[in-house]
Short mmCIF file of C-alpha atoms in Angstrom, two decimals:
data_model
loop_
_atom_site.label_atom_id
_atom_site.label_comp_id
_atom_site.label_asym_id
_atom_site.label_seq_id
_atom_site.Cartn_x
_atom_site.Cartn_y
_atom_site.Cartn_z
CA UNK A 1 -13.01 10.86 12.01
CA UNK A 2 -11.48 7.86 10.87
CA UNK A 3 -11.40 7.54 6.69
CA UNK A 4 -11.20 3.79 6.21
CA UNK A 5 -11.48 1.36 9.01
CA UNK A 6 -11.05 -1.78 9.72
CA UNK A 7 -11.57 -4.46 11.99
CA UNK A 8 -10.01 -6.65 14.51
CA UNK A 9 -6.49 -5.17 14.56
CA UNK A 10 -5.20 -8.53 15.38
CA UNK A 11 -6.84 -11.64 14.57
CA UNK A 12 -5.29 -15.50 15.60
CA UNK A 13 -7.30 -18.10 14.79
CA UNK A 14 -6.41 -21.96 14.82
CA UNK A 15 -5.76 -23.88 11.26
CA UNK A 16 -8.93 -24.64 9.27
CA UNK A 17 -11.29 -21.87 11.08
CA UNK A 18 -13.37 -19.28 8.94
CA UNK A 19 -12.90 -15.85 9.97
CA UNK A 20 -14.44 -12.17 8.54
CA UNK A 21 -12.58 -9.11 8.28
CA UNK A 22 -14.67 -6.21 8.17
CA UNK A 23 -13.95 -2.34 6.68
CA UNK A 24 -15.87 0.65 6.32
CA UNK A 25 -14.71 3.84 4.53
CA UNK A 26 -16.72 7.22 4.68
CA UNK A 27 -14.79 9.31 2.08
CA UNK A 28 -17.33 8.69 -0.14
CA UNK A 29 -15.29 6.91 -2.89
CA UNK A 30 -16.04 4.49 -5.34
CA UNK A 31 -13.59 2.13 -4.97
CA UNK A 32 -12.14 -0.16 -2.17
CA UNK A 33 -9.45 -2.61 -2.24
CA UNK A 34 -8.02 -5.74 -0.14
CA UNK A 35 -4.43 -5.88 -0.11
CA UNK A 36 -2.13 -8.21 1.40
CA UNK A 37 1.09 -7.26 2.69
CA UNK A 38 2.89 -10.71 3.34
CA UNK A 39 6.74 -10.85 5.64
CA UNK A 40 8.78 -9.64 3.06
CA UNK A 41 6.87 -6.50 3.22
CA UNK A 42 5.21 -6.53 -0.52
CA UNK A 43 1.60 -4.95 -0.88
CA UNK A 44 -0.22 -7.24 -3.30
CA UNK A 45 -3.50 -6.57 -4.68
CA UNK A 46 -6.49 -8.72 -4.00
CA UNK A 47 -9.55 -7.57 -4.89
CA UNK A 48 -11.03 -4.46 -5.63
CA UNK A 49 -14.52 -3.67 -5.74
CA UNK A 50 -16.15 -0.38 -7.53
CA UNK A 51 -19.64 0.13 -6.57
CA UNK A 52 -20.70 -3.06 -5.33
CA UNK A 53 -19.25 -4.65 -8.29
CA UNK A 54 -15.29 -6.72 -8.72
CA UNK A 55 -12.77 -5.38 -11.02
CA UNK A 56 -10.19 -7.53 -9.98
CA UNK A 57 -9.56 -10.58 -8.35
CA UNK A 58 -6.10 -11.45 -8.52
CA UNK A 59 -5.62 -15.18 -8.70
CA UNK A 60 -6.22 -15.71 -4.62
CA UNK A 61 -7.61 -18.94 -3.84
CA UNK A 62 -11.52 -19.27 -3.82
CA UNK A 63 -11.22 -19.72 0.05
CA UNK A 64 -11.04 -15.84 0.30
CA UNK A 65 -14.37 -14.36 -0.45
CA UNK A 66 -14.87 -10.60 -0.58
CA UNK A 67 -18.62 -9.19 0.09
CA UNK A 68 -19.96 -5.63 -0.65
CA UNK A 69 -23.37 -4.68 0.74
CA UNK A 70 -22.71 -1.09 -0.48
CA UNK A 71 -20.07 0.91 -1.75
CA UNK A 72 -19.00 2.23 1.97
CA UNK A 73 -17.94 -1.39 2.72
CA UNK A 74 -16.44 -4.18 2.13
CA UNK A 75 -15.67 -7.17 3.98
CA UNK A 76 -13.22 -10.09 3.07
CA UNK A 77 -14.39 -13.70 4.79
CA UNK A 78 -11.59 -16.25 4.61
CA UNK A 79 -12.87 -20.22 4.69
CA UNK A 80 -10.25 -22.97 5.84
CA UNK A 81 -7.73 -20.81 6.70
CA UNK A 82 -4.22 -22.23 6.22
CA UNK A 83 -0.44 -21.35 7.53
CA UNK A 84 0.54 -19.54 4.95
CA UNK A 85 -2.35 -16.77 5.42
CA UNK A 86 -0.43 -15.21 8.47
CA UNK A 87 -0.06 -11.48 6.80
CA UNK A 88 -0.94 -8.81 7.77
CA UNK A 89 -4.53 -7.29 5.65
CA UNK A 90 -5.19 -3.87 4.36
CA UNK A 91 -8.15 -2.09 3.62
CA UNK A 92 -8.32 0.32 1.03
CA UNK A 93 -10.70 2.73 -0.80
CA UNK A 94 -9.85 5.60 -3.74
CA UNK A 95 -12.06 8.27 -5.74
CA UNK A 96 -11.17 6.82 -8.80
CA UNK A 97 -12.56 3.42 -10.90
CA UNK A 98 -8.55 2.03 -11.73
CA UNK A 99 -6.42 1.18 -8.96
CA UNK A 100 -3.34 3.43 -9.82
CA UNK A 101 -5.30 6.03 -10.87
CA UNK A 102 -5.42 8.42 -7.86
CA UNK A 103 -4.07 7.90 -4.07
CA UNK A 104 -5.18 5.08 -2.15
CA UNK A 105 -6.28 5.61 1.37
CA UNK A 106 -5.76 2.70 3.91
CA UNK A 107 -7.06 0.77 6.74
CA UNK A 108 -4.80 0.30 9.82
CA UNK A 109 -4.55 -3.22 8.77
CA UNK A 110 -5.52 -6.77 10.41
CA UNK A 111 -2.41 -8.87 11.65
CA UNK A 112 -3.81 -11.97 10.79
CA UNK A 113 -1.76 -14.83 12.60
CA UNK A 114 -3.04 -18.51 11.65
CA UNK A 115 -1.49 -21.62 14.46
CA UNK B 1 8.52 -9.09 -15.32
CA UNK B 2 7.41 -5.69 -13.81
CA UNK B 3 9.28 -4.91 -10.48
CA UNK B 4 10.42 -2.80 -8.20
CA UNK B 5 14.24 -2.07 -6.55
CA UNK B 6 14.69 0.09 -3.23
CA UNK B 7 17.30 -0.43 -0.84
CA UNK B 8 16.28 -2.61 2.13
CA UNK B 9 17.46 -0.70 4.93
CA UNK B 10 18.47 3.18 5.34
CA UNK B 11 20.47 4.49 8.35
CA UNK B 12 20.20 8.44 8.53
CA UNK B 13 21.32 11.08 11.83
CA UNK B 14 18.65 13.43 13.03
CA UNK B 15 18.81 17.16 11.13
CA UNK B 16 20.58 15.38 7.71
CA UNK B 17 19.41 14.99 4.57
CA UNK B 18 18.78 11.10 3.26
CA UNK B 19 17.56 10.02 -0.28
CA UNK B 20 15.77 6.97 -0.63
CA UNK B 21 16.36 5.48 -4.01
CA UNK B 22 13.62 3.57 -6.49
CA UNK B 23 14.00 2.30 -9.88
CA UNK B 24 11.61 0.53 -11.49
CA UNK B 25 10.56 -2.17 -14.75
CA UNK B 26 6.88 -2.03 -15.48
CA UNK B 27 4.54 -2.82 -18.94
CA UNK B 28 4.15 0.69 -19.77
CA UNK B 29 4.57 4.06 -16.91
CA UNK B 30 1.46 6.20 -15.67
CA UNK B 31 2.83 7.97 -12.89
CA UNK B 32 5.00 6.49 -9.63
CA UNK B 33 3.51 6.93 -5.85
CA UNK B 34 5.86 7.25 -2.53
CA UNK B 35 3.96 6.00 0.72
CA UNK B 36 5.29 6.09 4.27
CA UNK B 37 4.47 3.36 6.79
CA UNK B 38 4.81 3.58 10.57
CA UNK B 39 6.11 0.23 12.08
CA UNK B 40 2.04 -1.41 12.12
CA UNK B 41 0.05 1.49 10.97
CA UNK B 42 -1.49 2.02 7.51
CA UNK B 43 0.67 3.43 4.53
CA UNK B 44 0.05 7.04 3.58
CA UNK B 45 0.45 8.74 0.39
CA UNK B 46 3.38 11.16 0.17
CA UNK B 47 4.09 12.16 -3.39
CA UNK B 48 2.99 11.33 -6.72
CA UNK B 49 4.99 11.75 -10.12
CA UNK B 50 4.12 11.51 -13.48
CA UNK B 51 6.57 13.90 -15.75
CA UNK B 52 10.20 14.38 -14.99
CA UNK B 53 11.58 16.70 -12.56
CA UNK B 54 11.44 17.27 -8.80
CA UNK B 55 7.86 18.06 -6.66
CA UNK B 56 8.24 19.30 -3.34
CA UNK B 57 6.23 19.79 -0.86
CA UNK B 58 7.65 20.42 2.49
CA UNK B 59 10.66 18.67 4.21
CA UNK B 60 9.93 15.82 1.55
CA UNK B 61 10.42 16.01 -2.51
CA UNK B 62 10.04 13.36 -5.08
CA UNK B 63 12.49 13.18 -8.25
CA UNK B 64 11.05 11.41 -11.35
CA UNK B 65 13.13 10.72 -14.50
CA UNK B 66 11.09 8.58 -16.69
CA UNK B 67 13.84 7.74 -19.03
CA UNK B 68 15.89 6.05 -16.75
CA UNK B 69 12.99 4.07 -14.75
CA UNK B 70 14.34 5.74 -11.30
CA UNK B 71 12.69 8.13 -8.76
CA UNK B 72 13.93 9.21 -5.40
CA UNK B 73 12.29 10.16 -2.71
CA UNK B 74 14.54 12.85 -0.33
CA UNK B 75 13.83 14.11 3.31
CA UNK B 76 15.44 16.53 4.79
CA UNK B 77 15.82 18.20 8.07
CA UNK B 78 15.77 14.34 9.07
CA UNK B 79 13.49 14.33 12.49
CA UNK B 80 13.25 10.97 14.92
CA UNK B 81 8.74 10.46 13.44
CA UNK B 82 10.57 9.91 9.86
CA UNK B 83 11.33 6.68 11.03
CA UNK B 84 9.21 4.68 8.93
CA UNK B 85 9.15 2.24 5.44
CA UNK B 86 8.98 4.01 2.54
CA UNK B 87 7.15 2.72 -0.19
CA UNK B 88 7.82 3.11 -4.31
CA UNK B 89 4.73 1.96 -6.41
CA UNK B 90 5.00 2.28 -10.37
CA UNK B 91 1.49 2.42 -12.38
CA UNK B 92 1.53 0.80 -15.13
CA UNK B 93 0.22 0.84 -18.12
CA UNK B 94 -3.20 -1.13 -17.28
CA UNK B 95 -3.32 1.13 -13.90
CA UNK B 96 -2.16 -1.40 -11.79
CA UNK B 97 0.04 -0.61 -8.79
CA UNK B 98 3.41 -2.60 -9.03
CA UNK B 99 4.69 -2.11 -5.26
CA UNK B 100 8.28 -2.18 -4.10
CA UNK B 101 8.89 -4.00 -0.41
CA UNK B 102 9.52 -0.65 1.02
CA UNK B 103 13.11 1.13 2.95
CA UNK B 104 12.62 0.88 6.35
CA UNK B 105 14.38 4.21 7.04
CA UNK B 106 16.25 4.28 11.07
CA UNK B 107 16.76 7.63 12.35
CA UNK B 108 19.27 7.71 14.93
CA UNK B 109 20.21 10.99 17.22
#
């Protein structure tokens, strides 16, 4: 059984479209996170969402729109996507509330390529 | 600034012993993870350190000294699937992961 998925794999999608990334997890934890791990190869933090509810939303631009029907998902929708989004996205979830509290468990990721 | 150091690259021969190193400036210390990451696949958690001292667990062990801001991460009995990035994360003092860019680690016969 897969813990946290996520889908497409790969995504590429023409400047300027709007496109949804969706992930599941069925570990049962609270928390889920969208990371973004950019060339260079750094994980950065987007958003993480604890029971339906954000804890963090670290300064992304208001094009990127994360949306929890319940605590088993959450999806990230990205409006007007732009050049510089090309990364590739990871899904996350983890038992506890804080984000470096306890392991994280990730997605397989979505290579997002923008032309 | 909080960041993370780890060597870029790593070159290592199947059946040796390689030690990835890690040092790391953060706003307070809760505890430092190691993840591995198959060329596109997911990370996944290896070790986790919060006092000083060495935790093994298998072919893989984690060294922590808080004093200095450094960990390691060593493998031994190198085999060809260790080829991977390996990835230092400090927690701070809010909780927040501060990630390093990873050592993509090349295993060669």
């Amino acid at each position: 059984d897969t813990a946290v998925s996520q889908t497409p794999k790969y995504l590429v999608t023409q400047m300027g479209n709007d496109k949804s990334i969706k992930c599941e997890q069925n570990l049962g934890h609270d928390t889920m996170y969208w990371y973004k791990q950019d060339s260079k190869k750094f994980l950065k933090i987007m958003f993480s969402y604890n029971n339906k509810e954000l804890i963090i939303n670290e300064t992304v631009p208001n094009r990127f729109s994360p949306k929890s029907p319940d605590k088993a998902h959450l999806n990230l929708h990205i409006n007007s996507l732009e050049l510089g989004d090309s990364a590739v996205y990871f899904c996350a979830s983890s038992q506890d509330v804080i984000e470096g509290a306890t392991e994280a468990f990730f997605g397989q990721g979505t290579r997002l390529t923008v032309v | 600034g909080q960041n993370i150091d780890q060597p870029t690259e790593m070159t290592a021969t199947e059946g040796a012993i390689v030690q990835i190193n890690c040092t790391y400036q953060t706003s307070g210390f809760n505890g430092l993870f190691w993840y591995q990451q198959h060329a596109g696949e997911a990370p996944t958690f290896l070790s986790y350190n919060v006092l000083d001292g060495l935790e093994e667990k298998g072919r893989f062990s984690s060294f922590l000294s808080r004093s200095k801001g450094y960990s390691y991460l060593l493998l031994k009995e190198l085999q060809m699937k260790d080829s991977a990035s390996y990835l230092c994360a400090a927690i701070n003092s809010n909780y927040q992961l501060i990630w390093g860019a990873g050592t993509k680690l090349i295993i060669k016969p």
